[in-house]
Coordinates of C-alpha atoms and ligand atoms in Angstrom, one line a residue:
X1 CA -1.9 6.0 39.6
X2 CA -3.6 2.8 39.8
X3 CA -4.2 1.3 43.7
X4 CA -0.8 -0.9 43.0
X5 CA 1.0 1.0 40.3
X6 CA 4.7 1.4 41.7
X7 CA 5.7 4.9 41.5
X8 CA 8.6 6.7 41.2
X9 CA 11.1 7.9 43.8
X10 CA 13.5 9.7 45.3
X11 CA 15.5 8.1 48.1
X12 CA 18.8 10.5 49.8
X13 CA 20.9 9.0 52.3
X14 CA 22.3 11.0 55.5
X15 CA 25.9 9.3 55.8
X16 CA 26.3 10.6 59.8
X17 CA 24.8 9.6 63.3
X18 CA 26.0 11.2 66.7
X19 CA 26.7 7.7 68.0
X20 CA 27.1 4.3 66.3
X21 CA 24.4 2.1 67.5
X22 CA 25.8 -1.9 68.9
X23 CA 23.3 -3.7 66.6
X24 CA 23.0 -1.3 63.4
X25 CA 25.0 -2.4 60.4
X26 CA 23.7 0.6 58.1
X27 CA 26.4 3.1 56.7
X28 CA 26.2 5.2 59.3
X29 CA 29.5 6.7 60.6
X30 CA 30.0 8.8 63.6
X31 CA 32.2 11.6 63.1
X32 CA 34.5 14.6 66.0
X33 CA 33.4 17.1 63.3
X34 CA 30.3 18.3 62.2
X35 CA 29.9 18.1 58.2
X36 CA 29.5 21.0 56.5
X37 CA 26.1 21.4 55.6
X38 CA 26.7 23.9 52.6
X39 CA 28.8 21.8 50.9
X40 CA 26.1 18.6 51.2
X41 CA 24.0 20.5 50.6
X42 CA 25.5 22.2 46.8
X43 CA 27.3 17.9 46.2
X44 CA 23.2 16.3 46.8
X45 CA 21.5 18.9 45.1
X46 CA 25.1 18.7 42.3
X47 CA 24.4 14.8 42.3
X48 CA 20.2 15.4 42.1
X49 CA 20.8 17.0 38.6
X50 CA 23.4 15.0 37.3
X51 CA 20.7 11.8 37.6
X52 CA 18.1 13.9 36.9
X53 CA 19.8 14.2 33.1
X54 CA 19.3 10.5 33.4
X55 CA 15.6 9.9 34.4
X56 CA 13.5 12.6 33.3
X57 CA 10.2 13.8 32.6
X58 CA 8.8 11.4 35.9
X59 CA 6.7 12.4 38.1
X60 CA 7.8 12.2 41.8
X61 CA 5.4 9.8 43.9
X62 CA 7.7 9.8 46.9
X63 CA 11.3 11.0 48.5
X64 CA 12.8 9.5 51.4
X65 CA 15.3 11.1 53.9
X66 CA 16.8 7.8 55.1
X67 CA 20.0 6.9 56.9
X68 CA 22.1 7.5 59.5
X69 CA 20.4 10.2 61.3
X70 CA 19.2 12.7 58.7
X71 CA 17.4 14.6 61.6
X72 CA 21.5 16.2 61.5
X73 CA 21.0 17.7 59.0
X74 CA 19.9 21.6 58.9
X75 CA 16.7 22.3 58.0
X76 CA 18.2 24.2 55.0
X77 CA 20.0 21.3 53.6
X78 CA 17.0 19.5 53.3
X79 CA 15.2 22.4 51.8
X80 CA 17.9 22.8 49.8
X81 CA 17.3 19.0 48.5
X82 CA 13.8 19.0 48.2
X83 CA 13.7 22.6 46.4
X84 CA 16.1 20.6 44.1
X85 CA 14.0 17.4 43.4
X86 CA 11.0 19.8 42.9
X87 CA 13.3 21.9 40.4
X88 CA 14.3 19.1 38.2
X89 CA 10.9 16.4 38.0
X90 CA 7.5 17.0 38.5
X91 CA 6.0 16.6 41.9
X92 CA 3.0 14.4 42.2
X93 CA -0.4 16.3 44.7
X94 CA 0.2 13.9 47.2
X95 CA 3.7 13.4 47.0
X96 CA 4.9 11.9 50.2
X97 CA 8.3 13.4 51.7
X98 CA 9.6 11.5 55.2
X99 CA 12.7 12.4 57.0
X100 CA 13.9 9.7 59.8
X101 CA 14.4 10.7 62.9
X102 CA 15.8 10.3 66.1
X103 CA 14.0 11.0 68.6
X104 CA 16.2 13.7 70.8
X105 CA 14.9 17.2 72.0
X106 CA 18.0 18.4 70.0
X107 CA 17.1 17.0 67.1
X108 CA 13.1 17.5 67.5
X109 CA 13.7 21.6 67.7
X110 CA 14.4 21.1 63.9
X111 CA 10.8 19.4 63.4
X112 CA 9.3 23.1 62.7
X113 CA 12.3 24.2 59.9
X114 CA 12.0 20.4 58.3
X115 CA 7.9 20.9 57.9
X116 CA 8.6 24.0 56.5
X117 CA 11.0 22.7 54.2
X118 CA 8.4 20.2 52.7
X119 CA 8.6 17.4 54.5
X120 CA 6.0 16.1 55.4
X121 CA 5.7 12.4 57.0
X122 CA 8.7 11.3 59.9
X123 CA 9.7 8.2 60.3
X124 CA 11.2 8.0 64.3
X125 CA 13.6 5.8 66.0
X126 CA 12.2 4.8 69.0
X127 CA 13.4 1.5 69.1
X128 CA 12.0 0.7 72.7
X129 CA 9.8 2.2 75.6
X130 CA 11.8 1.1 78.2
X131 CA 14.4 2.3 79.4
X132 CA 16.9 -0.5 80.0
X133 CA 16.4 -1.9 77.1
X134 CA 16.8 1.8 75.4
X135 CA 20.0 1.8 77.2
X136 CA 21.6 -1.5 76.3
X137 CA 20.2 -1.0 72.6
X138 CA 22.9 2.4 72.7
X139 CA 20.3 4.4 72.6
X140 CA 20.9 8.4 73.4
X141 CA 17.4 9.3 74.4
X142 CA 15.3 7.5 76.8
X143 CA 11.1 6.9 76.9
X144 CA 10.1 10.3 77.3
X145 CA 12.2 12.1 75.5
X146 CA 11.0 9.2 73.1
X147 CA 6.9 9.8 73.8
X148 CA 8.0 14.3 73.9
X149 CA 9.1 13.4 70.2
X150 CA 5.9 11.7 69.3
X151 CA 3.6 14.3 70.5
X152 CA 6.1 17.1 69.0
X153 CA 6.1 14.9 65.1
X154 CA 2.2 14.3 65.3
X155 CA 1.9 17.9 66.5
X156 CA 3.8 19.4 63.3
X157 CA 3.7 16.4 60.8
X158 CA 0.6 15.1 58.8
X159 CA 2.4 11.9 58.8
X160 CA 4.0 10.0 61.5
X161 CA 5.3 6.4 61.9
X162 CA 7.6 5.3 64.5
X163 CA 10.1 2.3 64.7
X164 CA 10.0 -0.5 67.3
X165 CA 12.9 -3.4 68.0
X166 CA 11.0 -7.1 69.5
X167 CA 13.0 -10.0 69.8
X168 CA 15.3 -8.4 72.7
X169 CA 17.4 -10.0 74.8
X170 CA 15.2 -11.2 77.6
X171 CA 12.6 -10.0 76.2
X172 CA 8.9 -12.1 77.0
X173 CA 6.0 -12.0 75.4
X174 CA 3.8 -10.9 78.2
X175 CA 6.9 -8.0 78.2
X176 CA 6.9 -7.8 74.7
X177 CA 2.6 -7.1 74.5
X178 CA 2.1 -4.9 77.8
X179 CA 4.9 -2.5 75.8
X180 CA 3.2 -2.3 71.9
X181 CA 0.3 -1.5 73.6
X182 CA 1.8 0.8 75.0
X183 CA 2.9 1.9 71.5
X184 CA 0.0 1.7 70.3
X185 CA -1.5 4.6 72.4
X186 CA 0.8 6.9 71.1
X187 CA 0.7 5.3 67.4
X188 CA -0.7 7.7 64.4
X189 CA -1.5 5.1 61.9
X190 CA 2.0 3.6 61.0
X191 CA 4.7 1.7 62.7
X192 CA 7.5 -0.7 61.6
X193 CA 8.6 -3.2 63.9
X194 CA 11.7 -4.9 63.5
X195 CA 13.1 -8.4 64.8
X196 CA 16.5 -7.8 66.2
X197 CA 18.7 -9.2 63.6
X198 CA 21.9 -10.2 64.8
X199 CA 24.6 -8.1 61.9
X200 CA 28.4 -9.3 61.3
X201 CA 30.4 -7.0 61.8
X202 CA 28.5 -4.9 64.5
X203 CA 29.3 -5.0 68.1
X204 CA 26.1 -6.4 69.1
X205 CA 27.9 -9.6 66.7
X206 CA 30.6 -10.0 69.0
X207 CA 28.8 -10.4 71.8
X208 CA 26.5 -13.0 70.3
X209 CA 29.5 -14.7 69.7
X210 CA 30.9 -14.2 72.9
X211 CA 27.7 -16.0 74.4
X212 CA 27.6 -12.0 75.9
X213 CA 24.4 -11.1 74.0
X214 CA 21.4 -13.9 74.3
X215 CA 18.4 -13.5 72.0
X216 CA 15.6 -15.0 72.5
X217 CA 15.0 -18.6 70.9
X218 CA 13.5 -19.4 67.1
X219 CA 9.5 -20.4 68.8
X220 CA 9.6 -17.2 70.9
X221 CA 10.8 -15.3 68.5
X222 CA 8.3 -16.7 65.8
X223 CA 5.6 -16.2 69.3
X224 CA 6.8 -12.6 69.4
X225 CA 6.2 -12.0 65.5
X226 CA 2.5 -13.7 65.4
X227 CA 1.7 -11.9 69.3
X228 CA 3.1 -8.4 67.1
X229 CA 0.6 -9.5 64.4
X230 CA -2.4 -10.1 65.7
X231 CA -2.7 -7.5 68.8
X232 CA -2.0 -4.7 65.4
X233 CA -4.2 -6.5 63.5
X234 CA -7.1 -6.2 66.4
X235 CA -5.6 -2.2 66.3
X236 CA -6.7 -1.8 62.6
X237 CA -2.8 -1.9 61.2
X238 CA -2.4 -4.9 59.9
X239 CA 0.7 -5.7 58.6
X240 CA 1.0 -4.6 55.1
X241 CA 4.6 -5.8 54.6
X242 CA 6.6 -8.1 56.5
X243 CA 7.6 -5.2 59.4
X244 CA 5.4 -3.0 58.2
X245 CA 2.1 -2.0 60.0
X246 CA -0.9 0.8 59.0
X247 CA -4.4 2.2 58.6
X248 CA -5.1 1.3 55.2
X249 CA -4.7 3.8 53.5
X250 CA -1.6 5.1 55.1
X251 CA 1.1 2.8 53.8
X252 CA 4.2 4.1 53.3
X253 CA 4.2 5.2 49.6
X254 CA 8.2 5.2 49.3
X255 CA 8.4 2.1 50.8
X256 CA 5.7 0.4 48.4
X257 CA 7.9 1.4 45.4
X258 CA 10.9 -0.8 46.2
X259 CA 8.3 -3.4 46.7
X260 CA 5.9 -2.6 44.1
X261 CA 9.5 -2.6 41.9
X262 CA 9.1 0.6 40.9
X263 CA 11.7 3.0 40.2
X264 CA 13.7 5.1 42.4
X265 CA 16.5 7.1 42.1
X266 CA 19.1 6.4 45.2
X267 CA 21.6 9.0 46.0
X268 CA 23.7 10.1 48.9
X269 CA 27.0 7.4 50.3
X270 CA 25.9 4.5 49.7
X271 CA 22.4 4.7 48.5
X272 CA 20.7 2.2 45.9
X273 CA 18.8 3.1 42.6
X274 CA 17.6 1.2 40.8
X275 CA 16.7 3.0 36.7
X276 CA 14.8 2.4 33.8
X277 CA 16.7 3.3 31.1
X278 CA 16.6 3.3 26.7
X279 CA 18.2 -0.7 27.5
X280 CA 16.5 -1.5 30.8
X281 CA 16.7 -2.1 34.0
X282 CA 19.4 -0.6 35.9
X283 CA 21.0 -1.1 39.4
X284 CA 23.1 1.3 40.6
X285 CA 25.2 2.4 43.8
X286 CA 26.7 5.4 45.1
X287 CA 29.9 5.4 47.0
X288 CA 29.9 4.2 50.3
X289 CA 32.6 6.5 51.9
X290 CA 30.8 9.9 53.1
X291 CA 33.9 11.8 52.6
X292 CA 34.9 9.7 49.3
X293 CA 31.3 10.4 48.2
X294 CA 31.5 13.9 48.4
X295 CA 34.9 14.0 46.6
X296 CA 33.2 12.3 43.4
X297 CA 30.5 14.6 43.4
X298 CA 32.8 17.7 43.6
X299 CA 34.5 16.0 41.0
X300 CA 32.5 14.6 38.4
X301 CA 28.8 15.3 39.4
X302 CA 28.0 12.2 40.8
X303 CA 28.6 9.5 43.3
X304 CA 27.9 6.6 41.8
X305 CA 30.0 3.4 42.0
X306 CA 27.8 0.5 40.6
X307 CA 26.1 1.2 37.5
X308 CA 24.5 -2.5 36.3
X309 CA 22.5 -3.7 33.6
X310 CA 19.7 -5.8 35.3
X311 CA 19.1 -9.3 33.5
X312 CA 15.8 -10.3 32.7
X313 CA 15.7 -13.4 35.2
X314 CA 18.0 -10.9 37.8
X315 CA 14.5 -8.9 37.5
X316 CA 12.2 -11.5 37.9
X317 CA 13.8 -12.6 40.5
X318 CA 14.0 -8.9 41.9
X319 CA 10.2 -8.4 42.1
X320 CA 9.9 -12.0 43.4
X321 CA 11.8 -10.5 46.7
X322 CA 9.8 -7.9 47.1
X323 CA 6.7 -8.3 46.0
X324 CA 5.9 -11.6 48.6
X325 CA 7.1 -9.5 51.5
X326 CA 3.8 -7.8 50.7
X327 CA 0.5 -8.7 51.8
X328 CA -0.9 -8.3 48.5
X329 CA 1.8 -10.0 47.1
X330 CA 2.9 -9.8 43.1
X331 CA 1.0 -9.4 40.1
X332 CA 1.8 -12.8 38.1
X333 CA 1.1 -10.9 34.6
X334 CA 4.1 -8.5 35.3
X335 CA 5.9 -11.1 37.0
X336 CA 5.9 -12.4 33.1
X337 CA 6.1 -9.1 31.7
X338 CA 9.2 -8.5 33.7
X339 CA 11.4 -11.1 33.7
X340 CA 10.0 -12.6 30.5
X341 CA 9.3 -15.9 31.8
X342 CA 5.8 -18.2 34.1
X343 CA 7.2 -19.1 37.3
X344 CA 7.5 -22.8 37.2
X345 CA 4.1 -24.0 37.4
X346 CA 4.8 -28.0 39.7
X347 CA 7.2 -25.8 42.8
X348 CA 3.8 -23.4 42.2
X349 CA 1.4 -25.9 42.8
X350 CA 3.4 -28.0 45.8
X351 CA 3.8 -24.4 47.5
X352 CA 0.2 -24.0 46.9
X353 CA -0.5 -27.8 48.1
X354 CA 1.6 -27.3 51.3
X355 CA -0.6 -24.0 52.1
X356 CA 2.6 -21.5 52.0
X357 CA 0.9 -19.4 49.1
X358 CA -1.8 -18.4 47.3
X359 CA -3.3 -17.1 43.6
X360 CA -5.5 -14.6 44.1
X361 CA -8.7 -14.7 41.3
X362 CA -7.2 -11.0 39.9
X363 CA -4.0 -13.6 39.2
X364 CA -1.8 -12.5 42.0
X365 CA 1.0 -14.5 44.2
X366 CA 0.7 -14.2 47.8
X367 CA 2.0 -15.7 51.1
X368 CA 0.0 -17.5 53.2
X369 CA 0.6 -16.7 57.7
X370 CA 2.3 -19.6 57.5
X371 CA 4.4 -18.7 54.2
X372 CA 5.3 -15.8 55.8
X373 CA 7.3 -17.7 58.7
X374 CA 9.5 -18.6 56.2
X375 CA 8.9 -16.3 53.2
X376 CA 13.1 -16.8 51.9
X377 CA 12.1 -20.4 51.2
X378 CA 9.6 -19.7 49.2
X379 CA 11.6 -16.8 46.8
X380 CA 15.0 -19.5 46.7
X381 CA 12.8 -21.7 45.5
X382 CA 10.2 -19.3 42.7
X383 CA 14.0 -17.8 41.9
X384 CA 14.9 -18.4 38.6
Ligands
LIG1 C1 18.1 3.4 59.7 S1 17.9 3.2 60.7 C2 17.5 4.7 61.5 C3 16.7 5.1 61.7 C4 17.2 6.4 63.2 N1 19.0 6.8 63.1 C5 16.8 5.9 64.0 O1 17.9 4.9 64.5 O2 16.5 6.3 64.9 C6 16.3 2.3 60.7 C7 15.5 1.5 61.3 O3 16.2 0.1 61.0 C8 15.7 -0.9 62.7 N2 17.3 -1.4 62.5 C9 18.4 -1.0 62.4 N3 19.2 -2.4 62.3 C10 18.5 -3.5 63.2 C11 18.7 -4.7 63.4 N4 20.1 -4.8 63.4 N5 17.8 -5.5 64.0 C12 16.7 -5.1 63.5 N6 15.9 -4.0 63.5 C13 17.1 -2.9 62.9 C14 15.9 0.8 62.9 O4 14.6 0.1 64.2 C15 16.1 1.7 62.8 O5 15.0 2.5 63.4
LIG2 S1 19.8 2.6 64.8 FE1 19.9 5.0 63.8 S2 21.1 6.3 65.1 FE2 22.4 4.3 65.7 S3 23.5 3.8 64.3 FE3 21.8 3.1 62.8 S4 21.6 4.7 61.8 FE4 22.0 5.7 63.6

């Protein structure tokens, strides 16, 4: 695979969590009765078989078990889905198999089982290294448990990343920098650092509207973002994407499939995919509600409710949106192949003149540091 080849990934969504975090709008659900693991394993493997027939003959470069909380899956369920994937497609010799985990002690007990099932990378939702903030984020773990889970994950899996959320209420640049330095003492070679977003429909959105949750103002948020980039870059983990930092070579291959606009299968409640079929690139989505998804798979063999053929303009816009998130930017020749058009030269010249984007000698377009701060506006300007 060449250096910027997108690869072929499989995303599997596990839609259950032990509790709903007040900031989260992911497709995650809390159920009184634990899900029937054997029934879910059967449904997931049936849905995998369905998609394998649509896109046969590919070599899988990454698998990502995301959620929700996939560390609530039984290791046997994880084993069943990995075996099903390996049974239908060829796995690349260096296939990356990531599982998202929450750092509670119960879940950490399953780490060895996941490793035995084939998982070789874990992404832990640490979120904060400060007990008061973990509590206000509604997390079920404290700092001590998070650090223990990190230690255990590092001892069990070849690769580890963890997630942190910044721009929390009342957070100062000094406090965040100290917390991030502490995190660096425990980090392996990858960190995802997200700015807290107030998502519609969440408890945080209600509190925010009532003035009971006050997030840092725009200037402080920009300072927090700059401080994050500077500190992690100095520590040898530059941002390779807006929120993702890695030692060069340790980037998450699965996420690169999305941002390099590769092909990926999305299976499980609410999962999205992009499949290249005979007539072009399709955008797919599965039924969101877990019980309905299960029923659909059991009656029709798959949980798909959306399967749209994308126009060339739509594909170009998607590649633009994804590719400009990456520090490496996007390949202009590939953009033309995908979209059937060139980017508007006058708009490009304008953005370049304002120091927001730059074109590299090898034909890539990327955002400058100033451009990253207003990425949405740049994409909107260049889109069809
Ligand atoms: C699907 S969740 C992940 C995993 C796992 N369930 C957990 O919470 O530990 C992926 C990540 O998105 C981030 N995230 C979720 N909602 C967010 C929000 N509103 N603002 C910023 N980051 C958010 C969190 O860092 C979270 O770990
Ligand atoms: S942040 Fe993670 S644990 Fe919390 S509700 Fe969302 S998916 Fe579940």
